[in-house]
């Protein structure tokens, strides 16, 4: 199902982990408004970058989220966050560009120099910027772009 000009619902739900474990990761009807909000914001992200974005993780049902080690309160489980990368540049360059372009978000995380996590809020976007790094095998979140 096409949601906007550049995004389909399938991009939000496909997951190799869900396929492998036969987890049904389809979006419940009550979360569709969140997905639509996320997609409309992602169009602005794409516009700011000027390049397509490749979603590596979008919606995660609670079972899938638990299997990939996501925190139970993850915005992914509400359809309000995606992990992505883009040919625009490194995750840090992408984050900087989105900040400079004034894109609204609740949380923007540069994750391990490998991908970008962006989350949105249906009420108020807080513009929180974090960098995720490994410290002794554990992920820690530093303030800002490091
Ligand atoms: Zn994420």
Short mmCIF file of N, CA and C and ligand atoms in Angstrom, two decimals:
data_model
loop_
_atom_site.label_atom_id
_atom_site.label_comp_id
_atom_site.label_asym_id
_atom_site.label_seq_id
_atom_site.Cartn_x
_atom_site.Cartn_y
_atom_site.Cartn_z
N UNK A 1 0.84 -1.20 0.00
CA UNK A 1 0.00 0.00 0.00
C UNK A 1 0.87 1.24 0.00
N UNK A 2 0.58 2.13 -0.96
CA UNK A 2 1.33 3.37 -1.04
C UNK A 2 0.75 4.38 -0.04
N UNK A 3 1.63 4.99 0.77
CA UNK A 3 1.17 5.92 1.79
C UNK A 3 1.33 7.37 1.35
N UNK A 4 2.50 7.66 0.78
CA UNK A 4 2.76 8.99 0.22
C UNK A 4 3.53 8.76 -1.07
N UNK A 5 3.97 9.86 -1.69
CA UNK A 5 4.65 9.73 -2.98
C UNK A 5 5.84 8.76 -2.92
N UNK A 6 6.60 8.80 -1.82
CA UNK A 6 7.84 8.03 -1.79
C UNK A 6 7.85 6.84 -0.83
N UNK A 7 6.75 6.62 -0.10
CA UNK A 7 6.79 5.56 0.91
C UNK A 7 5.59 4.63 0.83
N UNK A 8 5.89 3.34 1.07
CA UNK A 8 4.82 2.34 1.10
C UNK A 8 4.75 1.74 2.51
N UNK A 9 3.61 1.16 2.83
CA UNK A 9 3.44 0.54 4.14
C UNK A 9 4.43 -0.61 4.32
N UNK A 10 4.70 -1.31 3.23
CA UNK A 10 5.61 -2.45 3.28
C UNK A 10 6.99 -2.06 3.82
N UNK A 11 7.44 -0.85 3.47
CA UNK A 11 8.75 -0.40 3.95
C UNK A 11 8.79 -0.29 5.47
N UNK A 12 7.62 -0.09 6.09
CA UNK A 12 7.55 0.07 7.54
C UNK A 12 7.46 -1.23 8.29
N UNK A 13 7.00 -2.27 7.60
CA UNK A 13 6.70 -3.52 8.31
C UNK A 13 7.66 -4.65 7.97
N UNK A 14 8.38 -4.55 6.85
CA UNK A 14 9.21 -5.69 6.47
C UNK A 14 10.37 -5.83 7.44
N UNK A 15 10.67 -7.05 7.74
CA UNK A 15 11.72 -7.34 8.71
C UNK A 15 12.22 -8.75 8.47
N UNK A 16 13.52 -8.88 8.26
CA UNK A 16 14.07 -10.22 8.03
C UNK A 16 13.90 -11.07 9.29
N UNK A 17 14.03 -10.41 10.46
CA UNK A 17 13.87 -11.14 11.72
C UNK A 17 12.44 -11.67 11.87
N UNK A 18 11.46 -10.81 11.56
CA UNK A 18 10.06 -11.23 11.66
C UNK A 18 9.78 -12.38 10.69
N UNK A 19 10.34 -12.30 9.48
CA UNK A 19 10.15 -13.37 8.50
C UNK A 19 10.72 -14.68 9.01
N UNK A 20 11.94 -14.58 9.51
CA UNK A 20 12.65 -15.77 9.97
C UNK A 20 11.91 -16.43 11.13
N UNK A 21 11.38 -15.61 12.04
CA UNK A 21 10.72 -16.15 13.23
C UNK A 21 9.21 -16.27 13.05
N UNK A 22 8.73 -15.99 11.82
CA UNK A 22 7.31 -16.06 11.49
C UNK A 22 6.47 -15.21 12.46
N UNK A 23 6.96 -14.00 12.72
CA UNK A 23 6.21 -13.05 13.55
C UNK A 23 5.37 -12.17 12.62
N UNK A 24 4.09 -12.05 12.93
CA UNK A 24 3.22 -11.18 12.13
C UNK A 24 3.46 -9.73 12.56
N UNK A 25 4.14 -8.99 11.68
CA UNK A 25 4.49 -7.61 12.03
C UNK A 25 3.59 -6.58 11.33
N UNK A 26 2.36 -6.98 11.04
CA UNK A 26 1.48 -6.01 10.38
C UNK A 26 1.00 -4.96 11.39
N UNK A 27 0.71 -3.77 10.87
CA UNK A 27 0.36 -2.64 11.73
C UNK A 27 -1.10 -2.73 12.16
N UNK A 28 -1.38 -2.67 13.47
CA UNK A 28 -2.77 -2.65 13.93
C UNK A 28 -3.46 -1.36 13.45
N UNK A 29 -4.75 -1.45 13.18
CA UNK A 29 -5.48 -0.31 12.62
C UNK A 29 -5.35 0.95 13.48
N UNK A 30 -5.32 0.76 14.80
CA UNK A 30 -5.28 1.94 15.67
C UNK A 30 -3.95 2.68 15.61
N UNK A 31 -2.92 2.04 15.02
CA UNK A 31 -1.63 2.73 14.90
C UNK A 31 -1.43 3.39 13.54
N UNK A 32 -2.38 3.18 12.64
CA UNK A 32 -2.23 3.76 11.30
C UNK A 32 -2.09 5.29 11.31
N UNK A 33 -2.82 6.00 12.19
CA UNK A 33 -2.61 7.45 12.22
C UNK A 33 -1.16 7.81 12.55
N UNK A 34 -0.52 7.06 13.44
CA UNK A 34 0.88 7.31 13.76
C UNK A 34 1.78 7.07 12.55
N UNK A 35 1.51 5.98 11.85
CA UNK A 35 2.30 5.65 10.67
C UNK A 35 2.17 6.77 9.64
N UNK A 36 0.97 7.27 9.47
CA UNK A 36 0.74 8.33 8.48
C UNK A 36 1.48 9.61 8.89
N UNK A 37 1.49 9.90 10.19
CA UNK A 37 2.23 11.05 10.68
C UNK A 37 3.73 10.87 10.39
N UNK A 38 4.24 9.69 10.70
CA UNK A 38 5.66 9.41 10.48
C UNK A 38 6.03 9.57 9.01
N UNK A 39 5.19 9.02 8.15
CA UNK A 39 5.47 9.08 6.72
C UNK A 39 5.47 10.53 6.20
N UNK A 40 4.54 11.33 6.69
CA UNK A 40 4.50 12.71 6.20
C UNK A 40 5.75 13.45 6.67
N UNK A 41 6.24 13.14 7.87
CA UNK A 41 7.49 13.75 8.35
C UNK A 41 8.69 13.23 7.55
N UNK A 42 8.63 11.95 7.17
CA UNK A 42 9.74 11.38 6.41
C UNK A 42 9.86 12.00 5.02
N UNK A 43 8.74 12.43 4.48
CA UNK A 43 8.79 13.14 3.20
C UNK A 43 9.63 14.41 3.37
N UNK A 44 9.50 15.08 4.53
CA UNK A 44 10.29 16.29 4.79
C UNK A 44 11.77 15.97 4.99
N UNK A 45 12.01 14.81 5.61
CA UNK A 45 13.40 14.35 5.79
C UNK A 45 14.04 14.11 4.43
N UNK A 46 13.30 13.42 3.57
CA UNK A 46 13.79 13.10 2.23
C UNK A 46 14.06 14.38 1.45
N UNK A 47 13.15 15.33 1.60
CA UNK A 47 13.29 16.62 0.92
C UNK A 47 14.55 17.36 1.40
N UNK A 48 14.79 17.33 2.71
CA UNK A 48 15.95 18.02 3.28
C UNK A 48 17.25 17.39 2.78
N UNK A 49 17.24 16.07 2.60
CA UNK A 49 18.45 15.38 2.16
C UNK A 49 18.62 15.44 0.64
N UNK A 50 17.52 15.47 -0.05
CA UNK A 50 17.60 15.46 -1.52
C UNK A 50 17.97 14.10 -2.08
N UNK A 51 17.94 13.08 -1.23
CA UNK A 51 18.24 11.71 -1.66
C UNK A 51 17.22 10.77 -1.02
N UNK A 52 16.98 9.61 -1.65
CA UNK A 52 16.06 8.65 -1.04
C UNK A 52 16.58 8.17 0.31
N UNK A 53 15.70 7.78 1.20
CA UNK A 53 16.13 7.18 2.45
C UNK A 53 15.72 5.72 2.44
N UNK A 54 16.59 4.90 2.98
CA UNK A 54 16.34 3.46 3.01
C UNK A 54 16.02 3.06 4.44
N UNK A 55 14.77 2.66 4.65
CA UNK A 55 14.32 2.30 5.99
C UNK A 55 14.78 0.88 6.31
N UNK A 56 15.55 0.73 7.38
CA UNK A 56 16.02 -0.60 7.77
C UNK A 56 15.14 -1.18 8.88
N UNK A 57 14.45 -0.32 9.62
CA UNK A 57 13.50 -0.79 10.63
C UNK A 57 12.47 0.30 10.87
N UNK A 58 11.21 -0.07 10.71
CA UNK A 58 10.15 0.90 10.93
C UNK A 58 9.28 0.45 12.09
N UNK A 59 8.06 0.01 11.77
CA UNK A 59 7.17 -0.49 12.83
C UNK A 59 7.69 -1.83 13.35
N UNK A 60 7.62 -1.99 14.66
CA UNK A 60 7.94 -3.28 15.28
C UNK A 60 6.83 -3.63 16.25
N UNK A 61 6.16 -4.74 15.99
CA UNK A 61 5.18 -5.21 16.96
C UNK A 61 5.95 -5.59 18.23
N UNK A 62 5.28 -5.64 19.40
CA UNK A 62 6.00 -5.92 20.65
C UNK A 62 6.86 -7.19 20.58
N UNK A 63 6.37 -8.24 19.94
CA UNK A 63 7.14 -9.49 19.88
C UNK A 63 8.44 -9.30 19.10
N UNK A 64 8.35 -8.60 17.97
CA UNK A 64 9.54 -8.35 17.16
C UNK A 64 10.50 -7.43 17.90
N UNK A 65 9.95 -6.41 18.52
CA UNK A 65 10.77 -5.45 19.25
C UNK A 65 11.59 -6.14 20.34
N UNK A 66 10.95 -7.06 21.03
CA UNK A 66 11.64 -7.79 22.09
C UNK A 66 12.77 -8.63 21.50
N UNK A 67 12.50 -9.25 20.34
CA UNK A 67 13.52 -10.11 19.73
C UNK A 67 14.74 -9.34 19.23
N UNK A 68 14.55 -8.09 18.82
CA UNK A 68 15.69 -7.31 18.33
C UNK A 68 16.32 -6.48 19.45
N UNK A 69 15.86 -6.71 20.69
CA UNK A 69 16.48 -6.04 21.83
C UNK A 69 16.07 -4.59 22.02
N UNK A 70 14.95 -4.20 21.42
CA UNK A 70 14.47 -2.83 21.60
C UNK A 70 13.86 -2.64 22.99
N UNK A 71 13.94 -1.42 23.51
CA UNK A 71 13.31 -1.15 24.80
C UNK A 71 11.79 -1.21 24.62
N UNK A 72 11.08 -1.67 25.65
CA UNK A 72 9.64 -1.91 25.54
C UNK A 72 8.87 -0.65 25.17
N UNK A 73 9.38 0.51 25.56
CA UNK A 73 8.68 1.76 25.28
C UNK A 73 9.10 2.37 23.94
N UNK A 74 9.87 1.61 23.15
CA UNK A 74 10.40 2.14 21.89
C UNK A 74 9.32 2.77 21.01
N UNK A 75 9.65 3.92 20.44
CA UNK A 75 8.73 4.59 19.52
C UNK A 75 8.46 3.72 18.30
N UNK A 76 9.34 2.74 18.03
CA UNK A 76 9.11 1.83 16.91
C UNK A 76 7.81 1.04 17.12
N UNK A 77 7.51 0.70 18.37
CA UNK A 77 6.31 -0.11 18.64
C UNK A 77 5.02 0.70 18.48
N UNK A 78 5.17 2.03 18.38
CA UNK A 78 4.00 2.88 18.20
C UNK A 78 3.89 3.38 16.76
N UNK A 79 4.84 2.93 15.92
CA UNK A 79 4.83 3.40 14.53
C UNK A 79 5.31 4.82 14.38
N UNK A 80 6.06 5.29 15.39
CA UNK A 80 6.48 6.69 15.40
C UNK A 80 7.98 6.87 15.17
N UNK A 81 8.68 5.80 14.79
CA UNK A 81 10.12 5.93 14.57
C UNK A 81 10.58 5.02 13.45
N UNK A 82 11.65 5.43 12.79
CA UNK A 82 12.30 4.56 11.81
C UNK A 82 13.81 4.66 11.97
N UNK A 83 14.48 3.59 11.58
CA UNK A 83 15.93 3.59 11.42
C UNK A 83 16.18 3.62 9.92
N UNK A 84 17.13 4.43 9.50
CA UNK A 84 17.38 4.51 8.05
C UNK A 84 18.81 4.91 7.76
N UNK A 85 19.19 4.76 6.50
CA UNK A 85 20.43 5.33 6.00
C UNK A 85 20.12 5.93 4.64
N UNK A 86 21.09 6.64 4.10
CA UNK A 86 20.86 7.34 2.85
C UNK A 86 22.19 7.58 2.17
N UNK A 87 22.15 7.65 0.83
CA UNK A 87 23.37 7.93 0.08
C UNK A 87 23.81 9.38 0.29
N UNK A 88 23.02 10.17 0.99
CA UNK A 88 23.38 11.56 1.29
C UNK A 88 24.74 11.64 1.96
N UNK A 89 25.01 10.73 2.90
CA UNK A 89 26.28 10.77 3.61
C UNK A 89 26.27 9.86 4.82
N UNK A 90 27.22 10.10 5.71
CA UNK A 90 27.31 9.29 6.93
C UNK A 90 26.12 9.62 7.84
N UNK A 91 25.83 8.75 8.81
CA UNK A 91 24.75 9.05 9.74
C UNK A 91 24.92 10.42 10.41
N UNK A 92 26.16 10.76 10.75
CA UNK A 92 26.40 12.06 11.39
C UNK A 92 26.09 13.21 10.43
N UNK A 93 26.51 13.05 9.17
CA UNK A 93 26.23 14.09 8.16
C UNK A 93 24.73 14.24 7.92
N UNK A 94 24.04 13.11 7.93
CA UNK A 94 22.58 13.15 7.75
C UNK A 94 21.93 13.91 8.91
N UNK A 95 22.34 13.57 10.15
CA UNK A 95 21.76 14.23 11.32
C UNK A 95 22.03 15.73 11.27
N UNK A 96 23.26 16.10 10.94
CA UNK A 96 23.60 17.52 10.91
C UNK A 96 22.74 18.25 9.88
N UNK A 97 22.56 17.61 8.73
CA UNK A 97 21.77 18.23 7.67
C UNK A 97 20.32 18.44 8.13
N UNK A 98 19.76 17.45 8.81
CA UNK A 98 18.36 17.56 9.26
C UNK A 98 18.21 18.66 10.30
N UNK A 99 19.22 18.82 11.15
CA UNK A 99 19.20 19.89 12.15
C UNK A 99 19.29 21.24 11.44
N UNK A 100 20.25 21.35 10.52
CA UNK A 100 20.45 22.62 9.79
C UNK A 100 19.21 23.00 8.98
N UNK A 101 18.51 21.98 8.45
CA UNK A 101 17.34 22.25 7.61
C UNK A 101 16.10 22.56 8.44
N UNK A 102 16.23 22.44 9.77
CA UNK A 102 15.09 22.75 10.64
C UNK A 102 13.99 21.70 10.62
N UNK A 103 14.36 20.47 10.28
CA UNK A 103 13.36 19.39 10.28
C UNK A 103 12.92 19.11 11.71
N UNK A 104 11.63 18.94 11.90
CA UNK A 104 11.11 18.65 13.24
C UNK A 104 11.17 17.17 13.54
N UNK A 105 11.56 16.86 14.77
CA UNK A 105 11.58 15.47 15.22
C UNK A 105 11.48 15.47 16.74
N UNK A 106 11.10 14.33 17.28
CA UNK A 106 11.10 14.21 18.73
C UNK A 106 12.49 13.79 19.18
N UNK A 107 13.03 12.76 18.50
CA UNK A 107 14.35 12.25 18.83
C UNK A 107 15.11 11.89 17.56
N UNK A 108 16.34 12.35 17.49
CA UNK A 108 17.22 12.04 16.37
C UNK A 108 18.48 11.42 16.97
N UNK A 109 18.78 10.19 16.55
CA UNK A 109 19.94 9.51 17.14
C UNK A 109 20.89 9.03 16.05
N UNK A 110 22.15 9.44 16.16
CA UNK A 110 23.20 8.93 15.30
C UNK A 110 23.64 7.62 15.96
N UNK A 111 23.33 6.50 15.32
CA UNK A 111 23.55 5.20 15.97
C UNK A 111 24.80 4.50 15.45
N UNK A 112 25.83 4.51 16.28
CA UNK A 112 27.03 3.71 16.04
C UNK A 112 27.68 3.95 14.67
N UNK A 113 27.51 5.16 14.12
CA UNK A 113 28.03 5.47 12.78
C UNK A 113 27.49 4.54 11.71
N UNK A 114 26.33 3.89 11.99
CA UNK A 114 25.79 2.93 11.03
C UNK A 114 24.42 3.31 10.49
N UNK A 115 23.60 3.90 11.33
CA UNK A 115 22.28 4.29 10.86
C UNK A 115 21.77 5.47 11.68
N UNK A 116 20.66 6.03 11.22
CA UNK A 116 20.02 7.14 11.91
C UNK A 116 18.66 6.67 12.43
N UNK A 117 18.38 6.97 13.68
CA UNK A 117 17.04 6.73 14.24
C UNK A 117 16.35 8.08 14.31
N UNK A 118 15.15 8.16 13.76
CA UNK A 118 14.38 9.39 13.91
C UNK A 118 12.99 9.04 14.40
N UNK A 119 12.55 9.76 15.43
CA UNK A 119 11.24 9.51 16.00
C UNK A 119 10.44 10.80 16.06
N UNK A 120 9.13 10.65 16.01
CA UNK A 120 8.24 11.81 15.99
C UNK A 120 7.20 11.68 17.08
N UNK A 121 6.64 12.81 17.46
CA UNK A 121 5.60 12.82 18.48
C UNK A 121 4.32 13.39 17.88
N UNK A 122 3.17 12.77 18.20
CA UNK A 122 1.90 13.32 17.72
C UNK A 122 1.55 14.62 18.44
N UNK A 123 2.16 14.86 19.60
CA UNK A 123 1.83 16.10 20.34
C UNK A 123 2.92 17.15 20.17
N UNK A 124 4.07 16.96 20.84
CA UNK A 124 5.11 17.98 20.73
C UNK A 124 6.46 17.34 20.46
N UNK A 125 7.10 17.74 19.35
CA UNK A 125 8.43 17.24 19.04
C UNK A 125 9.46 17.97 19.90
N UNK A 126 10.31 17.20 20.58
CA UNK A 126 11.23 17.79 21.54
C UNK A 126 12.61 18.16 20.97
N UNK A 127 12.90 17.77 19.74
CA UNK A 127 14.20 18.09 19.09
C UNK A 127 15.39 17.58 19.91
N UNK A 128 15.28 16.36 20.41
CA UNK A 128 16.38 15.75 21.18
C UNK A 128 17.37 15.12 20.21
N UNK A 129 18.66 15.43 20.38
CA UNK A 129 19.70 14.87 19.51
C UNK A 129 20.68 14.07 20.37
N UNK A 130 20.90 12.81 19.98
CA UNK A 130 21.78 11.93 20.74
C UNK A 130 22.72 11.18 19.81
N UNK A 131 23.82 10.69 20.37
CA UNK A 131 24.73 9.81 19.65
C UNK A 131 24.86 8.52 20.45
N UNK A 132 24.59 7.39 19.78
CA UNK A 132 24.71 6.09 20.45
C UNK A 132 26.09 5.51 20.19
N UNK A 133 26.78 5.14 21.26
CA UNK A 133 28.09 4.50 21.13
C UNK A 133 28.14 3.28 22.05
N UNK A 134 29.06 2.38 21.73
CA UNK A 134 29.25 1.21 22.59
C UNK A 134 30.30 1.54 23.65
N UNK A 135 29.99 1.16 24.86
CA UNK A 135 30.93 1.37 25.95
C UNK A 135 30.96 0.09 26.78
N UNK A 136 32.04 -0.66 26.63
CA UNK A 136 32.13 -1.94 27.34
C UNK A 136 31.01 -2.89 26.97
N UNK A 137 30.64 -2.91 25.68
CA UNK A 137 29.61 -3.83 25.21
C UNK A 137 28.20 -3.31 25.41
N UNK A 138 28.06 -2.21 26.13
CA UNK A 138 26.72 -1.65 26.35
C UNK A 138 26.55 -0.38 25.54
N UNK A 139 25.32 -0.13 25.04
CA UNK A 139 25.06 1.10 24.30
C UNK A 139 24.79 2.23 25.28
N UNK A 140 25.53 3.32 25.09
CA UNK A 140 25.25 4.51 25.88
C UNK A 140 24.90 5.65 24.93
N UNK A 141 24.10 6.58 25.42
CA UNK A 141 23.65 7.70 24.60
C UNK A 141 24.27 8.99 25.09
N UNK A 142 25.02 9.63 24.20
CA UNK A 142 25.66 10.91 24.52
C UNK A 142 24.81 12.03 23.97
N UNK A 143 24.82 13.16 24.65
CA UNK A 143 24.06 14.31 24.18
C UNK A 143 24.68 14.91 22.94
N UNK A 144 23.84 15.26 21.98
CA UNK A 144 24.30 15.95 20.78
C UNK A 144 24.96 15.01 19.78
N UNK A 145 25.55 15.60 18.74
CA UNK A 145 26.28 14.82 17.74
C UNK A 145 27.74 14.80 18.15
N UNK A 146 28.25 13.60 18.37
CA UNK A 146 29.62 13.48 18.85
C UNK A 146 30.51 12.98 17.72
ZN1 LIG B 1 15.44 3.07 16.05
#
